[in-house]
Each structure stands twice: as C-alpha cells, then as structure tokens.
Short mmCIF file of C-alpha atoms and ligand atoms in Angstrom, two decimals:
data_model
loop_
_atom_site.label_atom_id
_atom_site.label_comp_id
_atom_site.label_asym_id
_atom_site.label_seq_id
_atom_site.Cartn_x
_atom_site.Cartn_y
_atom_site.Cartn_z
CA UNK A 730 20.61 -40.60 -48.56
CA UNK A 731 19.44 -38.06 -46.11
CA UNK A 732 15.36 -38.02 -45.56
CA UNK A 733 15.51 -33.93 -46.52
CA UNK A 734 16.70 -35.57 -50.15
CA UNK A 735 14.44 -38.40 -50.41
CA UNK A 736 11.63 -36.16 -50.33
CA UNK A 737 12.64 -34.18 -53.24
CA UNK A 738 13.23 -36.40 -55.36
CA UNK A 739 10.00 -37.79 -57.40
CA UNK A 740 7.79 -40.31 -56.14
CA UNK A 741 7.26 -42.49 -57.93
CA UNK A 742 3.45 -44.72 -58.81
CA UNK A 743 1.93 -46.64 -55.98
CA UNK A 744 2.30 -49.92 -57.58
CA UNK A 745 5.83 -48.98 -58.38
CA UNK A 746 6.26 -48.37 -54.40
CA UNK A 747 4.61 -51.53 -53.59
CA UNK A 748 7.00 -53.22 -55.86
CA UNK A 749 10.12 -51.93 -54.53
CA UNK A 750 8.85 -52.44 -50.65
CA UNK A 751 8.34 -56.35 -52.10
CA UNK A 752 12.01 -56.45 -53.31
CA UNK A 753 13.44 -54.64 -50.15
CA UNK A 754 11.16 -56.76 -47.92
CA UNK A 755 9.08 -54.65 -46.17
CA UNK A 756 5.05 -55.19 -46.21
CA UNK A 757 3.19 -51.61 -46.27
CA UNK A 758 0.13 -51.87 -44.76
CA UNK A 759 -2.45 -49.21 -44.52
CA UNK A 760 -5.54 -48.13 -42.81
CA UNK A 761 -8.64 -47.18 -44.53
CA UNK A 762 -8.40 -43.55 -43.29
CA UNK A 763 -5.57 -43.10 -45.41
CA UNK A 764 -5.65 -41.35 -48.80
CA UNK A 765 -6.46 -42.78 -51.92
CA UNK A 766 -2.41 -43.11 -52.95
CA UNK A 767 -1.41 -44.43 -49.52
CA UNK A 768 -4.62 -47.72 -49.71
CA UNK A 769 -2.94 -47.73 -53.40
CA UNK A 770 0.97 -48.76 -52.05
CA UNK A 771 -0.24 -50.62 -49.51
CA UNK A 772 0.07 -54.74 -49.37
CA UNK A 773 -2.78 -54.64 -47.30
CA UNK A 774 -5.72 -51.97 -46.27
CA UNK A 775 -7.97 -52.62 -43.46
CA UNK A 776 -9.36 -51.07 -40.17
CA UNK A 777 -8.02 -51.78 -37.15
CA UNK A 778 -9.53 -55.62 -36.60
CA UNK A 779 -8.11 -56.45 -39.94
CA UNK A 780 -4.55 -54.38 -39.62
CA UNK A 781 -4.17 -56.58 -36.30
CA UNK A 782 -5.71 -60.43 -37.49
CA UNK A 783 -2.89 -59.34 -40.67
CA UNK A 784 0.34 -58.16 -38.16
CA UNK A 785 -0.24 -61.28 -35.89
CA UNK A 786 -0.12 -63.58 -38.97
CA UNK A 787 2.04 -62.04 -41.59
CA UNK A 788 5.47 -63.19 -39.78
CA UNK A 789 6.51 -60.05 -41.86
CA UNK A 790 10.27 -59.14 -41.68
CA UNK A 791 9.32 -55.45 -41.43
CA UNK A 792 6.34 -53.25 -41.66
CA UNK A 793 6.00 -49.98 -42.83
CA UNK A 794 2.48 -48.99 -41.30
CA UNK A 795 0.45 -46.23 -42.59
CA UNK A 796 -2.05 -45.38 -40.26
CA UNK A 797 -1.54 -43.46 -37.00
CA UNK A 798 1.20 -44.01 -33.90
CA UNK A 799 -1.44 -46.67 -31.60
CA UNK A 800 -2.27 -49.08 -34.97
CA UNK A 801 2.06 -49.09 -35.33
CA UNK A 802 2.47 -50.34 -31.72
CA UNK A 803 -0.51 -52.49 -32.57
CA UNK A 804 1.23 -54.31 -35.13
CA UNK A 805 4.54 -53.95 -33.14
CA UNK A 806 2.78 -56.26 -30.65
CA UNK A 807 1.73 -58.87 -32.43
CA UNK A 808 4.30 -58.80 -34.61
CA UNK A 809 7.41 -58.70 -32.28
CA UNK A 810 9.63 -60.09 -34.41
CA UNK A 811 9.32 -57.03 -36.91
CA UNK A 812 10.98 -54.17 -37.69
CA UNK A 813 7.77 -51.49 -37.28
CA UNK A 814 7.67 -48.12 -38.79
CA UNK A 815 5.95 -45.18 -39.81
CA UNK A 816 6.12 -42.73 -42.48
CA UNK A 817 5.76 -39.61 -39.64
CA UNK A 818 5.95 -40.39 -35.78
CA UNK A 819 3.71 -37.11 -34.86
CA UNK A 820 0.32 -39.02 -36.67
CA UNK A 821 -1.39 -39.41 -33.03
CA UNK A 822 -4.66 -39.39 -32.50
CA UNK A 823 -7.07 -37.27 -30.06
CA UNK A 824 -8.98 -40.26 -28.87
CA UNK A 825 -5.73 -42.18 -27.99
CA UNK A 826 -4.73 -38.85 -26.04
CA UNK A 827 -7.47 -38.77 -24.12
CA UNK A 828 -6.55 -41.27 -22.05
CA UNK A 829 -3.09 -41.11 -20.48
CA UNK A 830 -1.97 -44.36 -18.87
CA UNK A 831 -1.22 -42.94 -15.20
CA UNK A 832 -4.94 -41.03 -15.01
CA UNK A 833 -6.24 -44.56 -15.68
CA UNK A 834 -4.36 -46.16 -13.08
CA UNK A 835 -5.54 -43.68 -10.76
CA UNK A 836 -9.07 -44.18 -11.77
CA UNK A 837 -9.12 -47.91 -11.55
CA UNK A 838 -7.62 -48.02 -8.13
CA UNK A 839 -10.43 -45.00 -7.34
CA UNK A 840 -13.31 -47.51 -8.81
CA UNK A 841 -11.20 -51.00 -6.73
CA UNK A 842 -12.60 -48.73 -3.33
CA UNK A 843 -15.54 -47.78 -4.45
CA UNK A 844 -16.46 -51.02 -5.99
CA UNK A 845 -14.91 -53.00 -3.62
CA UNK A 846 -13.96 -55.39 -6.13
CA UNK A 847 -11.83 -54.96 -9.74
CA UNK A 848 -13.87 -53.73 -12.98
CA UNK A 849 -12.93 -55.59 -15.84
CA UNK A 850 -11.14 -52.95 -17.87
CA UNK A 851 -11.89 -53.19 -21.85
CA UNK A 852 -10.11 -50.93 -24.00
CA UNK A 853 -10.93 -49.45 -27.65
CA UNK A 854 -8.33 -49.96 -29.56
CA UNK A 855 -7.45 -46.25 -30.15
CA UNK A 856 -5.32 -46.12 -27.31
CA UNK A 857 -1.31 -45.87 -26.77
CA UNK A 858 0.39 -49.73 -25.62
CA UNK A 859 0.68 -48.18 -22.00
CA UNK A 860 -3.10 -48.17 -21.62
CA UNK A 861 -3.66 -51.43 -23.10
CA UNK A 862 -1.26 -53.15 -20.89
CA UNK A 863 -3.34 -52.14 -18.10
CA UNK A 864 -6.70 -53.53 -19.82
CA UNK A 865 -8.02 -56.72 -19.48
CA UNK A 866 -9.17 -57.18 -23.20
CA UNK A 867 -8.80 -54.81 -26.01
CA UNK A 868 -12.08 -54.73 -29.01
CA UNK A 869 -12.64 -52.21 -32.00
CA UNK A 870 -15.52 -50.65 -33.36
CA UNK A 871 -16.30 -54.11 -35.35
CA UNK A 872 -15.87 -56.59 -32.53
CA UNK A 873 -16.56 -54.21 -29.72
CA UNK A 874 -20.08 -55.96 -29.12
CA UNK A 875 -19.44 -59.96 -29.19
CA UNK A 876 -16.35 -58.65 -26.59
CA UNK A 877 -18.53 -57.11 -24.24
CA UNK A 878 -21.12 -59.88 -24.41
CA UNK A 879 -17.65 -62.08 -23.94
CA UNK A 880 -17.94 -60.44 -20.29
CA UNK A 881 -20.32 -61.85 -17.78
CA UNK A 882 -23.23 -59.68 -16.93
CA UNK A 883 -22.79 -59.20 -13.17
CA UNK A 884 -19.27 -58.18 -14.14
CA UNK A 885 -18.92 -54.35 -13.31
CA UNK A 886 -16.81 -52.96 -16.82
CA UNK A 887 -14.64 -49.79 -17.46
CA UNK A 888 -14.49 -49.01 -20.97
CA UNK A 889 -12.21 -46.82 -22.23
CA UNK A 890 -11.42 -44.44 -24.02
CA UNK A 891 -14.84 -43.64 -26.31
CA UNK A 892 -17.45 -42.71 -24.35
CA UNK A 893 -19.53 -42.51 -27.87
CA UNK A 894 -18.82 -46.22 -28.66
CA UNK A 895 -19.10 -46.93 -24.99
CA UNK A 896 -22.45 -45.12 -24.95
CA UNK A 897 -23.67 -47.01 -27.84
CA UNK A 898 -22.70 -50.21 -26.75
CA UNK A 899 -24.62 -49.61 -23.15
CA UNK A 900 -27.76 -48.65 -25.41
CA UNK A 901 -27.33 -52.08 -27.56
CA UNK A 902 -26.24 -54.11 -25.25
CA UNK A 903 -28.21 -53.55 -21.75
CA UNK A 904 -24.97 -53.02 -20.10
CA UNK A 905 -24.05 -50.65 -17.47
CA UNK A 906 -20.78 -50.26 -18.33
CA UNK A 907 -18.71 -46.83 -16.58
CA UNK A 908 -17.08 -44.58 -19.48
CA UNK A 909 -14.01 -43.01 -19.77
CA UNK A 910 -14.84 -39.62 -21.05
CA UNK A 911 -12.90 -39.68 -24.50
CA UNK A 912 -13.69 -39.00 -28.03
CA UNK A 913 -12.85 -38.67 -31.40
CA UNK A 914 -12.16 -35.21 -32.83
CA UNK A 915 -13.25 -35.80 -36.19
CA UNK A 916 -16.37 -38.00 -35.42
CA UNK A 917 -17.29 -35.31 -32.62
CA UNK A 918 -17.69 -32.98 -35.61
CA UNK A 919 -20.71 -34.30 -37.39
CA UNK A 920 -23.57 -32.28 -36.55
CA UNK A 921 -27.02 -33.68 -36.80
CA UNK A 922 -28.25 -30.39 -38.28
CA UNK A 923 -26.73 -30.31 -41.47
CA UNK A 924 -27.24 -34.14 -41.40
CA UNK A 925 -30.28 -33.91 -41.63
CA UNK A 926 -30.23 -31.12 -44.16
CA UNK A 927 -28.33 -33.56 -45.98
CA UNK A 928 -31.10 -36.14 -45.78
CA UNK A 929 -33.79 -34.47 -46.92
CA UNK A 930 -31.60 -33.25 -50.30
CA UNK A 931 -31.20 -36.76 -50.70
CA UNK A 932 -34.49 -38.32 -50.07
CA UNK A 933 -34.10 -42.08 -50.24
CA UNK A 934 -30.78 -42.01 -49.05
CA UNK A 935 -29.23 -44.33 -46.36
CA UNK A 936 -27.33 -42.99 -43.72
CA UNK A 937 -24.49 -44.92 -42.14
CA UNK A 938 -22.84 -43.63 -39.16
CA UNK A 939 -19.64 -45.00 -37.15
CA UNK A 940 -20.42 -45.76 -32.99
CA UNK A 941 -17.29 -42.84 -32.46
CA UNK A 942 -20.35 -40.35 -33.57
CA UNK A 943 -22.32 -38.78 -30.72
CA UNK A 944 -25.52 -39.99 -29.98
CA UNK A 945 -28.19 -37.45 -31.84
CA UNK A 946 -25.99 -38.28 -35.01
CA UNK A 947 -26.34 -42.07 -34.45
CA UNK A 948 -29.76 -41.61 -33.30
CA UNK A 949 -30.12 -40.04 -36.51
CA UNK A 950 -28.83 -42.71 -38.90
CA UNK A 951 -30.25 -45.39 -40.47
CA UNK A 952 -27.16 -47.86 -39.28
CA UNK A 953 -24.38 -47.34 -36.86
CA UNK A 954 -21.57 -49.76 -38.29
CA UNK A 955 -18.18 -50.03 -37.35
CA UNK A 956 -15.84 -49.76 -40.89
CA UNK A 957 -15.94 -53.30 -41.78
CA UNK A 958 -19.67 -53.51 -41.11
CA UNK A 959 -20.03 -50.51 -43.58
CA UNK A 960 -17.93 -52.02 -46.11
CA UNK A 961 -20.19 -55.37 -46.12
CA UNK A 962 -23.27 -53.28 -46.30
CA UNK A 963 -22.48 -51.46 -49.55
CA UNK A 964 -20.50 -54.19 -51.14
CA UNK A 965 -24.32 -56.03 -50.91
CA UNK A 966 -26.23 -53.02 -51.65
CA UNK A 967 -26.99 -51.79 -55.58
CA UNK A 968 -27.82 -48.63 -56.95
CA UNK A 969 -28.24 -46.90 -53.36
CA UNK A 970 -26.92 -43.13 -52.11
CA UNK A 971 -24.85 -43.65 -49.06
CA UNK A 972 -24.45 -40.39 -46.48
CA UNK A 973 -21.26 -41.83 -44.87
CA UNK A 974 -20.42 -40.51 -40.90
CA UNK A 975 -17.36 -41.59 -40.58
CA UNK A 976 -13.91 -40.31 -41.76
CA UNK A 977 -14.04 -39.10 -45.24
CA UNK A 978 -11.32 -41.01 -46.77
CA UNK A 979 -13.42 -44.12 -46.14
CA UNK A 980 -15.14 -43.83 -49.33
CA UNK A 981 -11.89 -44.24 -51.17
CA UNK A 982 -12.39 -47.69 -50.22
CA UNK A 983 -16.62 -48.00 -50.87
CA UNK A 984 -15.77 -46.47 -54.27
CA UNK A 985 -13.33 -49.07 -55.45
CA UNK A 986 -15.00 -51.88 -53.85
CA UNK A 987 -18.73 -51.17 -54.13
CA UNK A 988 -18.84 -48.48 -57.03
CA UNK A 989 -22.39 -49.60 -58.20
CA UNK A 990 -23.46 -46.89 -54.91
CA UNK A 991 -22.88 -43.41 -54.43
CA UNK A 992 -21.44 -41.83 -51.08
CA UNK A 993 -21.77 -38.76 -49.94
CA UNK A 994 -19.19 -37.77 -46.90
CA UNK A 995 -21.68 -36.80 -43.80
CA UNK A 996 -20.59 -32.99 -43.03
CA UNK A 997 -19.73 -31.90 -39.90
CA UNK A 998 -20.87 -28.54 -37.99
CA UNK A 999 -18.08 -26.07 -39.86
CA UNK A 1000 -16.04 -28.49 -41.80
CA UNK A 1001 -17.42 -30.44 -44.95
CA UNK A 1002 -14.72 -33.12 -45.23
CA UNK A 1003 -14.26 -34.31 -41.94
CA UNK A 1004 -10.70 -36.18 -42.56
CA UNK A 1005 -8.32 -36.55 -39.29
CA UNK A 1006 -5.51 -33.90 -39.57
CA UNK A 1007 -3.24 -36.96 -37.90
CA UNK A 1008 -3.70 -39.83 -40.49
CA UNK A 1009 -3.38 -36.36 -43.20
CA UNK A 1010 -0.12 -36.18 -41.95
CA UNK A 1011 1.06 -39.28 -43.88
CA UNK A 1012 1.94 -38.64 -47.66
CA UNK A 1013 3.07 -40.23 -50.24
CA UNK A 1014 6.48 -38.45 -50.06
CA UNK A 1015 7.07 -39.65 -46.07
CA UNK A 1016 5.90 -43.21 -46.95
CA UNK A 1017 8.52 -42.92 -49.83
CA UNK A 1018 11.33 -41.69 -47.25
CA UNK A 1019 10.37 -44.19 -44.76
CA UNK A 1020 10.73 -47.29 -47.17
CA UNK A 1021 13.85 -45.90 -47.77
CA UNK A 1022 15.84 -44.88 -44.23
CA UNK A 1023 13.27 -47.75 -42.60
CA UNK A 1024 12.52 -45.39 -40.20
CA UNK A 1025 10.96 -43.15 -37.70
CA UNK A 1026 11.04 -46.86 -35.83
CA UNK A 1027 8.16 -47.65 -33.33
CA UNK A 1028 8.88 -49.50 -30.20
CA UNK A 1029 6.81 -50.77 -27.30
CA UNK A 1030 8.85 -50.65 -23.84
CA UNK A 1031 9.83 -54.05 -22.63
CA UNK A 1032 7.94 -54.00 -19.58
CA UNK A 1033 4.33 -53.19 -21.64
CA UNK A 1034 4.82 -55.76 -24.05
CA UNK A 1035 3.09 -59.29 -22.56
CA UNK A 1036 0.60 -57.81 -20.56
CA UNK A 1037 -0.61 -55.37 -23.74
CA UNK A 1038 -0.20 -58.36 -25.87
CA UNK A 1039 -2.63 -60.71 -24.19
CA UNK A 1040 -4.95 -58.15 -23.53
CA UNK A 1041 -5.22 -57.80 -27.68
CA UNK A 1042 -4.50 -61.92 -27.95
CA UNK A 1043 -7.77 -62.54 -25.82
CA UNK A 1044 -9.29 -60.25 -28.43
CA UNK A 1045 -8.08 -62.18 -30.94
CA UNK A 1046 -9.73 -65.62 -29.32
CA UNK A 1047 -13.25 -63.17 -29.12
CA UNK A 1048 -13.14 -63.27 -32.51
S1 SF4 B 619 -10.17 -40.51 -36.87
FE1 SF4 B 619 -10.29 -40.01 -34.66
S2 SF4 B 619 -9.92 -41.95 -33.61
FE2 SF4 B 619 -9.20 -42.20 -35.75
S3 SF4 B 619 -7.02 -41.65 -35.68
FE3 SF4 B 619 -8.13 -39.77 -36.21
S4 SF4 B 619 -8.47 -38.74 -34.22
FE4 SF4 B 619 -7.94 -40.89 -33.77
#
C-alpha cells in the first residue's frame, strides 16, 4: 500500500499501534519532545541518554524512532544490527545544523596550530554522525558534567555544538573549555522578561530551566536540569507549580508521571508554546505509515560508523 493511502486511512489508538508494531516486530521508541499520542505508541520514551543506554541494549530487530534525524543515527549506531527508521526524514534540528562536519574539521586543525597540541573534542549529542565521528566523546544535557570532569583539567576541550550548555558547564565546572557557537532555536526563544513576568504571577513557583537556555534565563531559574534531572525533581516534589524552560511537550511526560504538581510551559519572547517545529513534524499519521512501508530508512555511512560509535561507547563507560 502506497504511503499517500496509508495516511488516509484511520489511525488507529496508540496502544492499538504499539500492539501491532509488537506483532510486526518493530520497537517504537520516542523522545520526550514528542506529542502526547507519539510518548503514548511508543515502547519506550526517554531523552537522549535514555533513547541511547535503550538502542545499545534492546538487540531490537527494527526501530521505528520518533524523535528527530541525529537521535535515529544515534540508535542506528548502537544498534547496528537494526533496521532504523523514522516516521519523516526532514525532522532535523537547528542545533545539529549548526555545526557542519567539514567547518569543524577546519576549526580543529585551526586550534592543532594555535594550540600546538590536539583539544579533546566533546560533542553534545544534538549533532549529525559525521560530527561525532570526529569527537573524542559524545555527553547530553544529563551526563554532560561527570563527562567533562571525565577529562583531565590541563586538557584544552572543544565543545560543540551548544555554546549555552557549553557556557553553563564552564560556569559549573571551572573549565575553560572553547565553544562552538551553536544553539537551540526553541530554547533561544525564552526570554527572561516575560519569565519573570511569569514568576511574579506565580509567586512560590519553581522555575526549572534546561542548560540549551541562554544564560539570563538560567541565571534566572531556580534549577538548570537537563530532562531527566527535571523529571526526578518533580516526580519527588508534592503540591508545587513548576514554570518549565524547556520544550513544551515535556510536560506531557511531568503530567503523567508526577501529576500531584502543576507546570506551566516557560514562554518565550513572541511565542507562548515554545515546541520545536522539527520534532512537530512527526504525527501520528507518519508514525502509522512508517510502521507500515518500514521506512524513510536511516543509515550511517560505512566509513563514520566505528569512530562515531566509540566516541558515544566511551560515553556510555562515563556513565
Ligand atoms: S528542541 Fe532544539 S535541540 Fe531539540 S531537536 Fe528541536 S531544534 Fe534540535
């Protein structure tokens, strides 16, 4: 059946997807910036650490990945084995794009002079295989400090692509590390105006920001957590009003796994929903399609594979 067909017909519940991925063999997985219907399908929802501990482990036959193109060549790496695929190929992501793979290249050989000596090249995890097989270690927003602290001190370090999570983990950490001057689209678009605005109409309020936000809106927050480190704060937490800076499908997941809080989505500086237009670009209808013609397929060229696979294995042994 032709994909234009699939998508007319009805879809049907999320369970009833889940089910019939179970009996055709395929593991859905989904990240937590997906909507509400999506986390619903899934076998498994998670952010990025999670997604990757579940690809390298799942020996999964094939995986239908919800989430944007990077995660899908994440889980394509560690799960080699698998068929990988997505429910739309064009769900990029602006942070991932900000960092092409030659331009780094250049700029590490441009540091080697300078330097005289190799940085040690750690790489967010929003960013396309190509860039990671040039990195020595990969991290992601919830691992990204124990990595750096991995790295001896008198080691010089390029982190790429976030210079917001880079920034933040200089400030934390003591480090000196040099940025690549990425960021986020969506987490760029908080403003610490209306934050604050927010705040004071919600006096006694905790505000919990993601390291991908710019510094005056972290400054401005009462934690900066990576998505699992959220999640574990309101799961302990009772009774409290969350302002949540981070992307606004996140409290899908606070909701049905801490509902004894209340979450308010953070709003940025002309938008008040602050959701990526790339992860938006799954549906339920594409993930239906997909299951089906087990396609758009995601592949990592041969020549990327093993050295962007150890760089996210000796992530892995981090923690
Ligand atoms: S929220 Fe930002 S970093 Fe995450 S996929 Fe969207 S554009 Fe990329």
């Amino acid at each position: 059946m032709k994909n234009q067909e699939l998508t007319l017909l009805e879809v049907p519940e999320p369970a009833e997807i889940r089910d019939w991925a179970t009996e055709n063999g395929i593991t859905i997985l989904a990240h937590s910036y997906q909507e509400g219907f999506l986390q619903e399908a899934a076998h498994f929802v998670g952010d990025s650490l999670e997604l990757a501990r579940y690809a390298a482990k799942a020996n999964a036959k094939a995986i239908c990945f919800c989430g944007v193109h990077f995660m899908a060549e994440t889980a394509k790496l560690l799960s080699p084995e698998a068929e990988v695929f997505v429910p739309d190929m064009e769900a990029g992501c602006s942070l991932a794009d900000s960092c092409k793979a030659e331009d780094l290249a250049a700029f590490k050989e441009h540091l080697t002079r300078k330097l005289g000596k190799r940085p040690t090249t750690v790489a967010y995890v929003n960013c396309s295989a190509a860039v990671k097989a040039q990195c020595d270690i990969i991290c992601t927003s919830g691992n990204a400090r124990q990595v750096v602290e991995s790295i001896p001190e008198d080691e010089p370090i390029l982190f790429v692509p976030d210079k917001h999570l880079g920034g933040w983990l200089n400030e934390t950490l003591g480090r000196e590390m040099i940025l690549w001057n990425g960021a986020c689209e969506v987490h760029e678009l908080f403003s610490v105006d209306t934050l604050k605005d927010m705040q004071a109409d919600n006096p006694g309020s905790i505000t919990i920001t993601h390291p991908e936000c710019p510094k005056p809106v972290r400054d401005a927050s009462d934690h900066v957590l990576g998505t699992a480190g959220m999640l574990r704060l309101v799961k302990s937490s009772e009774g409290e009003t969350f302002i949540v800076g981070t992307e606004a499908n996140m409290i899908y997941r606070f909701e049905k796994e801490a509902p004894q809080n209340t979450y308010l989505a953070a709003p940025g500086a002309s938008c008040a929903c602050n959701l990526c237009p790339y992860m938006q670009l799954n549906t339920p209808e594409k993930l239906w399609a997909s299951l089906h013609k087990r396609g758009p397929q995601v592949d990592v060229a041969e020549e990327l594979r093993e050295p962007a696979r150890l760089a996210l294995e000796r992530m892995l042994a981090v923690v």
